Coordinates of C-alpha atoms in Angstrom, one line a residue:
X15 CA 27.9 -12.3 -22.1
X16 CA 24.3 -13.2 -23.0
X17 CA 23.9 -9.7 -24.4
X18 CA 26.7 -10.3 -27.0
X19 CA 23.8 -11.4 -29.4
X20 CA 22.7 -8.3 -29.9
X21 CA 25.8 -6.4 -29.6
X22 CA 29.1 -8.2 -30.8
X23 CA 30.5 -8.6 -34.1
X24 CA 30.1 -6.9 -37.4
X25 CA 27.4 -8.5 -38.6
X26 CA 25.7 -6.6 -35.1
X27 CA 26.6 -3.1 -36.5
X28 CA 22.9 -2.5 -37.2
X29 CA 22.0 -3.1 -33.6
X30 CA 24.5 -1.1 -32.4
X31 CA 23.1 1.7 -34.9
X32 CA 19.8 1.5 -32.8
X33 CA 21.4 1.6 -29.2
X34 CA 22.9 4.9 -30.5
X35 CA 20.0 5.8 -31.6
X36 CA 19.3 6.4 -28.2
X37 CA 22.7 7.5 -26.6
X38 CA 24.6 4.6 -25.5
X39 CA 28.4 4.6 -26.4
X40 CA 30.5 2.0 -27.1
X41 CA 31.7 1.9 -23.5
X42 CA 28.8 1.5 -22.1
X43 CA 28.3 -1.4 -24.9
X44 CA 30.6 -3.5 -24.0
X45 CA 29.7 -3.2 -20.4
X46 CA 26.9 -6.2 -19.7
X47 CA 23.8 -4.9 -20.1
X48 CA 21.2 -5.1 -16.7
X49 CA 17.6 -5.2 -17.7
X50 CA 15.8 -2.4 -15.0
X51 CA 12.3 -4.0 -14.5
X52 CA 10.4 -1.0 -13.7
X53 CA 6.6 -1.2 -11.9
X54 CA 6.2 2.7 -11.4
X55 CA 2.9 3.9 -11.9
X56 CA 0.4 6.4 -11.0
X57 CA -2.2 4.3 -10.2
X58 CA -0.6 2.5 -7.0
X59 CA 0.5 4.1 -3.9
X60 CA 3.1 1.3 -3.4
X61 CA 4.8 2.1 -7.2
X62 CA 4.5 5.7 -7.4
X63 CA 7.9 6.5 -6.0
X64 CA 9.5 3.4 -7.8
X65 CA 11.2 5.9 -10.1
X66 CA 13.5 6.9 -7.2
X67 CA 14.0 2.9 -6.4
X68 CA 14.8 2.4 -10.3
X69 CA 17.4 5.4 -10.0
X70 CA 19.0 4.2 -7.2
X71 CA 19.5 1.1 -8.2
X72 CA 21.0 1.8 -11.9
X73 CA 23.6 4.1 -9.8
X74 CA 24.8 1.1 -8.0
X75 CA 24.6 -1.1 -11.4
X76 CA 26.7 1.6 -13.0
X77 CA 29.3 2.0 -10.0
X78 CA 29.9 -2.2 -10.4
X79 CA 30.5 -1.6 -13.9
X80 CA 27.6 -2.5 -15.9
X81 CA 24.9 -0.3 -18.1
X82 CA 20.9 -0.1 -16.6
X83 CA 18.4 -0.2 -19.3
X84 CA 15.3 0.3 -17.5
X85 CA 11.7 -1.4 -18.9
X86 CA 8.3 -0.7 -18.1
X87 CA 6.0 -3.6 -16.1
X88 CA 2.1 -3.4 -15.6
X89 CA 0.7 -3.5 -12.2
X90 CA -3.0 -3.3 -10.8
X91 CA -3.8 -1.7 -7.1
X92 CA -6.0 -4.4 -5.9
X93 CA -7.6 -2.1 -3.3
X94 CA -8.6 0.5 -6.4
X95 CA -9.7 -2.8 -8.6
X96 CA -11.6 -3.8 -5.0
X97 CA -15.2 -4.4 -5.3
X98 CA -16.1 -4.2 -9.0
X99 CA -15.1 -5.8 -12.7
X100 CA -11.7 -4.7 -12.0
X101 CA -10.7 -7.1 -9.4
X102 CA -11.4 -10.1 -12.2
X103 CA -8.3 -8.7 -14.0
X104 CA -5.6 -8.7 -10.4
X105 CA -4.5 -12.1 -10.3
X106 CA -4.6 -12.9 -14.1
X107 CA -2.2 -10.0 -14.4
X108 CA 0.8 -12.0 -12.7
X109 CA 0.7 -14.2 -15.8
X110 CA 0.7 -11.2 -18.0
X111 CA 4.1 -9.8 -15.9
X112 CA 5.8 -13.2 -16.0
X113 CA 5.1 -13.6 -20.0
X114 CA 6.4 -10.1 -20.6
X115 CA 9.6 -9.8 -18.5
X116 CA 10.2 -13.2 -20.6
X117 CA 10.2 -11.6 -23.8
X118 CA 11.6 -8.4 -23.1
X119 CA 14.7 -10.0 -21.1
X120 CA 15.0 -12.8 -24.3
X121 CA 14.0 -10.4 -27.1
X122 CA 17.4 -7.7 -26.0
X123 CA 19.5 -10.1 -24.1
X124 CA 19.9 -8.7 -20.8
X125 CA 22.8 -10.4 -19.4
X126 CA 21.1 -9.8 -15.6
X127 CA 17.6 -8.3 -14.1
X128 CA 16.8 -5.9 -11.4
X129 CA 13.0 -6.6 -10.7
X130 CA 11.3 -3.3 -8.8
X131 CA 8.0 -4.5 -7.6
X132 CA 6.1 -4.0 -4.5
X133 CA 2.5 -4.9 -4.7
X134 CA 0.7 -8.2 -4.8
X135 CA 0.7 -9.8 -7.9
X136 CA 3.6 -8.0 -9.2
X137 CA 6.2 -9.5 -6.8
X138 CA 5.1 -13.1 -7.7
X139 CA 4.9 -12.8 -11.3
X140 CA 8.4 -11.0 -11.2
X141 CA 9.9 -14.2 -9.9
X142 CA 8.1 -16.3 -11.8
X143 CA 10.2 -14.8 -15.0
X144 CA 13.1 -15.3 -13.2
X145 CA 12.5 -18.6 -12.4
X146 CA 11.8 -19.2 -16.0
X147 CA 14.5 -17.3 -17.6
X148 CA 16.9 -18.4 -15.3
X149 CA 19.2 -15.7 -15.8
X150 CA 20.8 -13.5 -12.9
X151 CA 18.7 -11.6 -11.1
X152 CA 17.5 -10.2 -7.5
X153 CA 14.2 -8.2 -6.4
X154 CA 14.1 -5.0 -4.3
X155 CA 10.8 -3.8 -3.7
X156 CA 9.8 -0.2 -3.2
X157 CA 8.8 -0.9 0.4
X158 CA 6.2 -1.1 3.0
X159 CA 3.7 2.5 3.8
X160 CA 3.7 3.4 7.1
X161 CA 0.6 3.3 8.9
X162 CA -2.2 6.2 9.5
X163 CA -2.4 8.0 13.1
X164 CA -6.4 8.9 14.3
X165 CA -7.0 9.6 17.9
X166 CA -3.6 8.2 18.8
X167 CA -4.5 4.5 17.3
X168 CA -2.9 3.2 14.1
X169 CA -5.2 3.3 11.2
X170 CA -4.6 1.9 8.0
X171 CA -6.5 0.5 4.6
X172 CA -8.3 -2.3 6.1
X173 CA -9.7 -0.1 8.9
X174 CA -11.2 2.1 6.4
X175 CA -13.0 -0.8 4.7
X176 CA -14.2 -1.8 7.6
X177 CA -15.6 1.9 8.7
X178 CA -17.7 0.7 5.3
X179 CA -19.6 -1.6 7.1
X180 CA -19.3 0.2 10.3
X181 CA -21.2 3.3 8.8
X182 CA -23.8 1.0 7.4
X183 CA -24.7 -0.4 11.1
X184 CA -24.9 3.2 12.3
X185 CA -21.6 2.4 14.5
X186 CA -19.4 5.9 12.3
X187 CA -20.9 8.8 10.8
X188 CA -19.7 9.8 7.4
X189 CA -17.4 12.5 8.7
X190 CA -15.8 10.3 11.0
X191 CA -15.3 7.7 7.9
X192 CA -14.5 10.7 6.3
X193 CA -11.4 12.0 8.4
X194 CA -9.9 8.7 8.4
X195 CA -10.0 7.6 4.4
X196 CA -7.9 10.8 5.2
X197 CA -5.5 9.8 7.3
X198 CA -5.5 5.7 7.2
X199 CA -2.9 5.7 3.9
X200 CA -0.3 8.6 4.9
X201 CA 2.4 7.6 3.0
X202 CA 3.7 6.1 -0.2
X203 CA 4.5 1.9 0.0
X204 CA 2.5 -1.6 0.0
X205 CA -0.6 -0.9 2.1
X206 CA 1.2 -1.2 5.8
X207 CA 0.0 -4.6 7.4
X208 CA 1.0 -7.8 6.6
X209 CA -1.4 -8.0 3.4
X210 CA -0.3 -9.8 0.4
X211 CA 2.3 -7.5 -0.6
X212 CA 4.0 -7.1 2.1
X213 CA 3.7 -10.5 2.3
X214 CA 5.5 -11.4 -0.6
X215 CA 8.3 -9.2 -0.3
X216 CA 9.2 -10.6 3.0
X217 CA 9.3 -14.4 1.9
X218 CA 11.3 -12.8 -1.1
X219 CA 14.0 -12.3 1.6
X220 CA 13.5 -15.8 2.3
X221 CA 13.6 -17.2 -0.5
X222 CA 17.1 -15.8 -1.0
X223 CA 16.2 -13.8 -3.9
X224 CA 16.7 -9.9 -2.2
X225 CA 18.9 -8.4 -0.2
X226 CA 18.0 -8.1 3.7
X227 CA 15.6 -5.6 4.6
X228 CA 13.3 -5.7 1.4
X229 CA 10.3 -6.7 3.1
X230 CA 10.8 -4.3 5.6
X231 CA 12.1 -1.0 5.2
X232 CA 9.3 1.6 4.9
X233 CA 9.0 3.1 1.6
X234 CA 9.9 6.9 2.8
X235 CA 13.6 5.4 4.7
X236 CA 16.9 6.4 3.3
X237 CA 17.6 3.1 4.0
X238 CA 15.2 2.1 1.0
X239 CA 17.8 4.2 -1.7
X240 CA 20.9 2.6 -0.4
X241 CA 18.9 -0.8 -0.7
X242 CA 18.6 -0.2 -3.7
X243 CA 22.0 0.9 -4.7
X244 CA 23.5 -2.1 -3.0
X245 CA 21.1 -4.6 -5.4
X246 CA 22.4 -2.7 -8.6
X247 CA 26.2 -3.6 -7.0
X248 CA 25.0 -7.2 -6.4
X249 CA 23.4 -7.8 -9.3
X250 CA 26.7 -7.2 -11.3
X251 CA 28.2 -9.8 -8.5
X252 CA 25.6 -12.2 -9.7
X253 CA 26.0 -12.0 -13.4
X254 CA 30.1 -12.0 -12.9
X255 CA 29.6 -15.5 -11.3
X256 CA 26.6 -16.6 -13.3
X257 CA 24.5 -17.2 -10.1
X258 CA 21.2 -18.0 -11.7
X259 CA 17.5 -17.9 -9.8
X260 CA 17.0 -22.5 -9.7
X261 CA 20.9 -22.0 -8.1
X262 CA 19.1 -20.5 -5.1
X263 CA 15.2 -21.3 -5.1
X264 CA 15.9 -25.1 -4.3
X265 CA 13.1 -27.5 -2.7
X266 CA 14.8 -26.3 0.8
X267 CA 14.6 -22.5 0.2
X268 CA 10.4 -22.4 -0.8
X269 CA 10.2 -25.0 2.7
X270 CA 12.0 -21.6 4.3
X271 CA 9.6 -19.8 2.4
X272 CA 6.5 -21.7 3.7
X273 CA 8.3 -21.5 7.4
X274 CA 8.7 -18.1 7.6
X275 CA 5.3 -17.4 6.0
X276 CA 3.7 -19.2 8.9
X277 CA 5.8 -17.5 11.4
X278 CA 4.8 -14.3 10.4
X279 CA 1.2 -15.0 9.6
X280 CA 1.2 -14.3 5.9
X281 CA -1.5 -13.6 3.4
X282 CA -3.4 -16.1 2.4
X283 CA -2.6 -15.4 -1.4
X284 CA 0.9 -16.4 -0.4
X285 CA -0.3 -19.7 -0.8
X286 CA -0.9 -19.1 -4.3
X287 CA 2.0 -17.6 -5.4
X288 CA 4.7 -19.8 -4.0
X289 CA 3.5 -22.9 -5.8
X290 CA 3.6 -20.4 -8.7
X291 CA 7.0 -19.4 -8.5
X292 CA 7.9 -23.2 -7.5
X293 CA 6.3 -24.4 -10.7
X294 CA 8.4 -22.3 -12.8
X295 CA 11.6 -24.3 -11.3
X296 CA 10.1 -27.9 -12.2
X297 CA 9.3 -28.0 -8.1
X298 CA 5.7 -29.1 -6.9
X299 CA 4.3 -27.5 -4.2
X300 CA 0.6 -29.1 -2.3
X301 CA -1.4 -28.0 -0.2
X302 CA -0.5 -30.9 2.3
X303 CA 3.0 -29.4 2.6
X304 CA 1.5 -26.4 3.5
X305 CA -0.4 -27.8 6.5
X306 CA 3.2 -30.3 7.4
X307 CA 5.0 -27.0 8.1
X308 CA 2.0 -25.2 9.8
X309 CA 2.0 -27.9 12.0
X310 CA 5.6 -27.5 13.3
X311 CA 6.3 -23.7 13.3
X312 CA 5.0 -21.7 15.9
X313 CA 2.8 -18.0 14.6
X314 CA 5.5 -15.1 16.5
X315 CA 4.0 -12.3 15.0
X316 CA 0.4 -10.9 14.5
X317 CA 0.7 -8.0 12.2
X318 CA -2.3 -5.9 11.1
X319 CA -5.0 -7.7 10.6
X320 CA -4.5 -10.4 13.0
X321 CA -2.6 -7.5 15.3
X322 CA -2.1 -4.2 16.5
X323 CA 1.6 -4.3 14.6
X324 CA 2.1 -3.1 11.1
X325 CA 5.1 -3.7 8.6
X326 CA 7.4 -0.4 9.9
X327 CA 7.1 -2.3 13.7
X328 CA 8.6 -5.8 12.2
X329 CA 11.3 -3.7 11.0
X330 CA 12.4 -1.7 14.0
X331 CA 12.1 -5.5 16.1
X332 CA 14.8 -6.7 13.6
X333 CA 12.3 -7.3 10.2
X334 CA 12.6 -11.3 8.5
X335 CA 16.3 -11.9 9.5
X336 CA 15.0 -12.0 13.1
X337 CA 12.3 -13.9 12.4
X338 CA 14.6 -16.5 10.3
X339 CA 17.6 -16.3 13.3
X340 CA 14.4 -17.3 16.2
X341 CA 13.2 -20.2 13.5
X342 CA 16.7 -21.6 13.4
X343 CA 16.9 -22.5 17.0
X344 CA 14.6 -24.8 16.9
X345 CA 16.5 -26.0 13.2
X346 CA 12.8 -24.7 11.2
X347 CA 14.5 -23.4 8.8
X348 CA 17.6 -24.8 6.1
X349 CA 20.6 -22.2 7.2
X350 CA 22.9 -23.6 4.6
X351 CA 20.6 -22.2 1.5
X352 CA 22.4 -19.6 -0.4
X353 CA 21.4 -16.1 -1.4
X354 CA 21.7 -13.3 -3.8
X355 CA 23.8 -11.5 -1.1
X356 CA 26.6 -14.5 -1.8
X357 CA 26.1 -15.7 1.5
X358 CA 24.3 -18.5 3.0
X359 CA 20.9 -17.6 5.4
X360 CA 22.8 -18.7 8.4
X361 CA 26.0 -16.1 7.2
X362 CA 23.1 -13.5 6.7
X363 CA 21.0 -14.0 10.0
X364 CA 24.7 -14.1 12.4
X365 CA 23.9 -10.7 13.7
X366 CA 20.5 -10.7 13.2
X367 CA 18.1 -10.1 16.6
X368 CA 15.2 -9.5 17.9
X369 CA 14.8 -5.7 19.3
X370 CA 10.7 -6.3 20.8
X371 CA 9.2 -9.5 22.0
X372 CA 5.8 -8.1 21.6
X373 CA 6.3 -7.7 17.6
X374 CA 8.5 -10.5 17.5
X375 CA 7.9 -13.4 20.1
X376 CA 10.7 -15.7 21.1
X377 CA 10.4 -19.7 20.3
X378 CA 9.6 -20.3 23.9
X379 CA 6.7 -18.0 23.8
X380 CA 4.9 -18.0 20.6
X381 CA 0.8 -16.7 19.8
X382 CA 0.3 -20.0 18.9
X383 CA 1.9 -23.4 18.6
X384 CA 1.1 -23.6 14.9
X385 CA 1.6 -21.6 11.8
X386 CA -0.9 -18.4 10.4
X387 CA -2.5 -20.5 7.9
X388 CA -4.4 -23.6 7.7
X389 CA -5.2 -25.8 5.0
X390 CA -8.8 -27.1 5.0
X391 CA -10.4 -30.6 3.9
X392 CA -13.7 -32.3 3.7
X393 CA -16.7 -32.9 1.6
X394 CA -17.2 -29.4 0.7
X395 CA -13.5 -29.1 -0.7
X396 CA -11.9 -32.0 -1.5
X397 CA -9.2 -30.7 -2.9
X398 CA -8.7 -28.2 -0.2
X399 CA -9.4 -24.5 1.1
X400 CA -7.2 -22.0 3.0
X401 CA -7.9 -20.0 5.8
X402 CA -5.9 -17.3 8.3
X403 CA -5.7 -19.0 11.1
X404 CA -4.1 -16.3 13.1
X405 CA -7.0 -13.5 11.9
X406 CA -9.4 -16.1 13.3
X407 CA -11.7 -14.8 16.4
X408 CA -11.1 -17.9 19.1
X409 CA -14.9 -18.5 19.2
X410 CA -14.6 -18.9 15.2
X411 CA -12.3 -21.4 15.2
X412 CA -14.8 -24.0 15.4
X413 CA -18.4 -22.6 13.9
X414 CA -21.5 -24.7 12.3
X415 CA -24.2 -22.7 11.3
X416 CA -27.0 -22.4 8.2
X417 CA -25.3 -21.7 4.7
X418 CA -26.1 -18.3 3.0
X419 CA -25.7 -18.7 -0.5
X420 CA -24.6 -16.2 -2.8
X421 CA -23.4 -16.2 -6.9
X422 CA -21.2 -13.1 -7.3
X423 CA -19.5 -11.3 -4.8
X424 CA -22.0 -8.2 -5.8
X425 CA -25.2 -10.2 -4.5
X426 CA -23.1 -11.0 -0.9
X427 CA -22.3 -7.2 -0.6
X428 CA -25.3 -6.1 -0.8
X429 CA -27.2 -8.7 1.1
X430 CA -24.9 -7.9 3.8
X431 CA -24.9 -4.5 3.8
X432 CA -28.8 -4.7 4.0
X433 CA -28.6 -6.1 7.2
X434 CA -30.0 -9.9 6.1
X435 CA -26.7 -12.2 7.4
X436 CA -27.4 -12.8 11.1
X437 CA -25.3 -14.4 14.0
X438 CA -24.1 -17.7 12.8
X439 CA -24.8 -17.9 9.2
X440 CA -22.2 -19.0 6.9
X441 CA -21.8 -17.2 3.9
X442 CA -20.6 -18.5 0.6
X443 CA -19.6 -16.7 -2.2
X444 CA -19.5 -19.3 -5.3
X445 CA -18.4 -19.1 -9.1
X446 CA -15.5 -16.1 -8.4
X447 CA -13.1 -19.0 -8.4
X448 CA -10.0 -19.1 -11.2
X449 CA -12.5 -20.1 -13.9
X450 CA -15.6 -18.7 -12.5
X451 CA -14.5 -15.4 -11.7
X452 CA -13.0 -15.7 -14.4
X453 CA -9.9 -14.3 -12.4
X454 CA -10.0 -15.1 -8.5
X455 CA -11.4 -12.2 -7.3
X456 CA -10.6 -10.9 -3.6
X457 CA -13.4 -10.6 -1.5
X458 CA -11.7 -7.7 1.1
X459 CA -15.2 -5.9 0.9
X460 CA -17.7 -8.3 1.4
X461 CA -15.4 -9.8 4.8
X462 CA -14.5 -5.8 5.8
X463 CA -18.3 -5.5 5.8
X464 CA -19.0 -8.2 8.5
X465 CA -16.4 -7.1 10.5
X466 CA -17.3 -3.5 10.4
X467 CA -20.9 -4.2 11.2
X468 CA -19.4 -6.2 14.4
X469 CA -20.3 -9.7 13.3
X470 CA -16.7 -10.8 12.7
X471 CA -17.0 -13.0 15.6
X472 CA -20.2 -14.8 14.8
X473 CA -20.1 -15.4 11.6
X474 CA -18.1 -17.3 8.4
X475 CA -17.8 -16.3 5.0
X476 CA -16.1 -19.1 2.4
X477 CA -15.5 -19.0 -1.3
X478 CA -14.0 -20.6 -4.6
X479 CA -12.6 -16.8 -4.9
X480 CA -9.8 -15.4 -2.7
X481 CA -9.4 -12.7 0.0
X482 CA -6.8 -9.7 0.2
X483 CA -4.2 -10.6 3.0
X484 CA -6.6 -7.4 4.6
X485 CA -9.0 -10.1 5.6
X486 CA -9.4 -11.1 9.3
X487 CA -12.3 -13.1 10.6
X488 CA -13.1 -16.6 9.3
X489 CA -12.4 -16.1 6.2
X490 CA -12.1 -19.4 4.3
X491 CA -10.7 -19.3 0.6
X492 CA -9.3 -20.7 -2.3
X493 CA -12.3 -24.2 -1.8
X494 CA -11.5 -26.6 -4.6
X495 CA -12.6 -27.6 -6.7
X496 CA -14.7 -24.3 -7.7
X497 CA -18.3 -24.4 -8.8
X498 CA -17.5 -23.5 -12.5
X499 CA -15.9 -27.0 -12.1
X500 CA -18.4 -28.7 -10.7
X501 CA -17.2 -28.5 -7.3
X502 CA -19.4 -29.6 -4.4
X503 CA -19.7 -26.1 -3.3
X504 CA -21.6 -25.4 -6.5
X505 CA -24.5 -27.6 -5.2
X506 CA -24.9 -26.1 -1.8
X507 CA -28.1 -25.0 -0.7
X508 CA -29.4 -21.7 1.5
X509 CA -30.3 -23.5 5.2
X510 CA -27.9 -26.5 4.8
X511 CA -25.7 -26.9 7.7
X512 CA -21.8 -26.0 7.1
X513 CA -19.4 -27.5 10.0
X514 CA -15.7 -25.4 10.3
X515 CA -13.3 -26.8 12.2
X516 CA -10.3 -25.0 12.0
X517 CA -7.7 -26.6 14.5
X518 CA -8.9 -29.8 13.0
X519 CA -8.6 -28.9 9.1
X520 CA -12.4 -30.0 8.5
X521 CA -14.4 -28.0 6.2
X522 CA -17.6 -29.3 5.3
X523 CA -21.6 -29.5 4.7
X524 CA -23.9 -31.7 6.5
X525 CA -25.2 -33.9 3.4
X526 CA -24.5 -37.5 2.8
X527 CA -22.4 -38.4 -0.4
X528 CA -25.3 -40.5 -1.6
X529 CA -27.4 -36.6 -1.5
X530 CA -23.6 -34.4 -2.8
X531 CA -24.0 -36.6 -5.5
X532 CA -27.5 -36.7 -6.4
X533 CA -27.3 -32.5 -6.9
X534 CA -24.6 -32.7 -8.8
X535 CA -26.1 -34.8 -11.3
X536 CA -28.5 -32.8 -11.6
X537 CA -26.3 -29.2 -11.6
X538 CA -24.9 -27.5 -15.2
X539 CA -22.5 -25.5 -15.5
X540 CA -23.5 -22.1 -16.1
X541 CA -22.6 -19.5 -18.8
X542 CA -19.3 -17.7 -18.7
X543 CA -19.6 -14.3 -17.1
X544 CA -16.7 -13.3 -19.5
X545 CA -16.8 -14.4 -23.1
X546 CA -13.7 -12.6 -24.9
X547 CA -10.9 -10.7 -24.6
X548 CA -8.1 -12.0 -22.2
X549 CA -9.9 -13.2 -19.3
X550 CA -11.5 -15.5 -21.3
X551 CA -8.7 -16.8 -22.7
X552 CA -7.5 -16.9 -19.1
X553 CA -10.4 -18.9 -17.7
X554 CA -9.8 -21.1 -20.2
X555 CA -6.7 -21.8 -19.4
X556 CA -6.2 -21.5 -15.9
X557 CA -5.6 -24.7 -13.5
X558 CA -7.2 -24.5 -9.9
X559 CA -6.2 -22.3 -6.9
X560 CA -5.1 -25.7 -5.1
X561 CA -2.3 -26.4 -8.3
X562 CA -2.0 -22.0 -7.7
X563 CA -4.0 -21.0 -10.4
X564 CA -1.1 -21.5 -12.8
X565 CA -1.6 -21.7 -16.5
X566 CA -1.8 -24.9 -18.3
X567 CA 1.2 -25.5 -20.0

């Protein structure tokens, strides 16, 4: 057992002397020893019942035989951090979570891990640690909310940052805003559309690293507590047969991954956090893949924001495994990958079908013909940007209008809110890239703003930063390079002419390359907006959101 080091021997009396210290016998000693990664907060409605997910699942690691030690793990709420400083510190954080399951799970020898997650950066950085640790180990979220009821329409957090921009343009009063910041978030679990969280904890299932169900079952569901106890029995499975994380996320499973992330029309951010997790195995992940698979794999769901659907209506249709069983008839996905249930996908998607056509569409009849998100190319970003596809309005999918150029996120928000973006403009929001930010901040307020205020239709809004997977509208992210690295979106100019074309991947501004050039000889980069502390250690650091804003090594 990995855990003998600090456990075995004479020479580990002293250890011993400290587990004691804090209750453990000698029979639960010589049992391995599962490391309970922990994300309960207060702070996050989608980890404040993880306590009761944690419980759960050291009852089934103690009725397979083994001894749960649980450890803490930091999290931030992205929608609390929305808007403000905070929001610099979201994505930097799954760095943070990677680097300290690492030393916790090296530093005490956990023979195995149980990572507890549910919200946006947490799920990614959790795998990214067990990618690198490469020890046994399987995620089981804390679950999806359910969605709000108002005047017999779902409601949920998006449609309340909307109703920001909506008050604003005189289309809500304050009351009415009012009643549904109420009712919008009625339960505990990742915000209920298919936003970044939810996101990830679906293409968790298909990665092979959960159990079936984890992106799916709501938060409040019995079903979520035996989930749990059934990971705590498997995760002793795992460590018995020293099934390690690279022994299931091969080149083939993050390809499933990608497949099922276009089928179900993903959050953008997913697009960060896979090459992420990939580059912990040694596996290279470009944006060119990412527009391969879009190409071939038809969009069969439009969750909230691109739909009326949330999370808790993918799971009563039949949740990922459905999704995964439709993709395999028309051989999208790799059915001979194996997963932490000891089974291959094909084994764990047999039975697997879909209960509602509307919430799940058959092959045959698709949304679209082509995945939920689209890679971007063209003067503007070289080395690429990333857009929603399926949030896109139709009449947005091809746009050219006059640039609006912003500096911070702040200066957008406000200009916006003040009524001075008109029909057709194209916003940009520059230097909140990886670097710039520093940090990647989502831009969830500034995009709710336009499509509260009823513009979502007419105009664009791109930026070196990111969006929250709450975004719908064209929204185009992630454009790389950034400005803070000289990007040719630092040297755009208010009235030059930006040409979108979605369906086509094009993304750029009406200069010639004799003129991009000339301004950027001429531009310098600016100051840092942060100058100590960690996120400027991060910005210095970090690689671009097209590599996924990884760290250097």
């Amino acid at each position: 057992m990995r855990s003998n080091r600090v456990k075995t021997g004479f020479e580990k009396a002293p250890h011993r002397s400290l587990f004691k210290a804090m209750g453990y016998i000698d029979e639960e000693l010589d049992r391995p020893l599962i490391g309970i990664v922990n994300a309960k907060s207060e702070i996050i409605p989608g980890h404040i019942h993880l306590d009761t997910i944690a419980k759960a699942a050291k009852e089934g690691v103690r009725m397979a035989g083994g001894t749960p030690i649980e450890i803490p793990c930091i999290g931030v709420c992205d929608g609390i951090a929305m808007g403000h400083m905070g929001m610099k510190y979201s994505l930097p954080t799954r760095e943070l979570i990677a680097d300290s399951i690492e030393a916790m799970a090296i530093a005490h020898g956990f023979d195995g891990l149980v990572l507890i997650p549910n919200c946006d950066k947490i799920v990614p950085g959790m795998l990214m640690a067990a990618a690198r640790l490469n020890i046994p180990a399987i995620v089981v979220s804390g679950g999806p909310m359910l969605a709000g009821k108002l005047g017999g329409q779902d409601v949920d957090l998006s449609t309340v940052f909307e109703a920001v921009g909506a008050v604003k343009a005189g289309k809500m009063t304050e009351e009415e805003m009012r009643e549904l910041e109420d009712k919008a978030c009625p339960s505990c679990g990742s915000c209920s559309g298919m936003y970044t969280a939810n996101s990830m904890n679906c293409l968790t299932e298909a990665l092979g690293m959960a159990l079936p169900g984890n992106g799916t079952i709501p938060a409040v569901y019995a079903a979520r507590v035996r989930l749990a106890k059934e990971t705590g029995i498997t995760i002793m499975e795992l460590v018995e047969k020293d099934v390690k994380p690279r022994d299931i996320m091969g080149e083939d499973a993050f390809k499933n991954a990608l497949t099922v992330d276009m089928a179900l029309g993903c959050s953008t951010n997913s697009v960060l956090h896979l090459p992420a997790i990939a580059n912990e195995v040694g596996i290279s992940i470009d944006l060119d893949i990412v527009n391969e698979i879009s190409e071939k794999t038809p969009n069969l769901c439009r969750l909230s924001p691109a739909g009326p659907h949330h999370v808790e209506d993918l799971y009563m249709a039949g949740g990922v495994q459905a999704v995964m069983k439709e993709l395999s008839k028309a051989n999208l996905i790799d059915i001979d990958r194996e997963t932490v249930t000891g089974k291959t996908i094909g084994e764990n998607i047999k039975r697997a079908e879909i209960l509602n056509e509307e919430v799940i569409r058959s092959i045959s009849n698709p949304y679209s013909k082509t995945g939920g998100i689209r890679v971007l190319r063209g003067n503007l970003a070289p080395d690429g940007a990333v857009v929603k596809q399926s949030a896109v309005a139709q009449e947005m999918l091809v746009h050219r209008g006059p640039a609006r150029v912003f500096n911070s996120e702040e200066e957008a928000f406000e200009s916006i809110l003040n009524g001075n973006i008109k029909k057709g403009d194209v916003v940009i929001i520059r230097y909140e890239g990886p670097k710039g930010g520093p940090g990647m901040k989502e831009m969830l307020s500034p995009t709710s703003a336009i499509a509260g205020m009823g513009l979502d239709k007419d105009v664009a809004l791109l930026t070196d930063g990111r969006f929250s997977g709450a975004t719908r509208g064209a929204s185009i992210g992630h454009v790389s390079p950034e400005a803070m690295e000289g990007g040719p979106i630092a040297v755009v100019e208010d009235g030059d002419i930006i040409s979108i074309d979605i369906p086509a991947g094009r993304l750029d501004v009406e200069l010639s390359d004799g003129e991009i050039e000339r301004r950027l000889k001429t531009w310098k980069m600016p100051e840092p907006k942060i100058k100590e502390g960690y996120l400027a250690r991060y910005a210095s650091m970090v690689t671009s959101a097209g590599a996924g804003a990884v760290l250097k090594k």
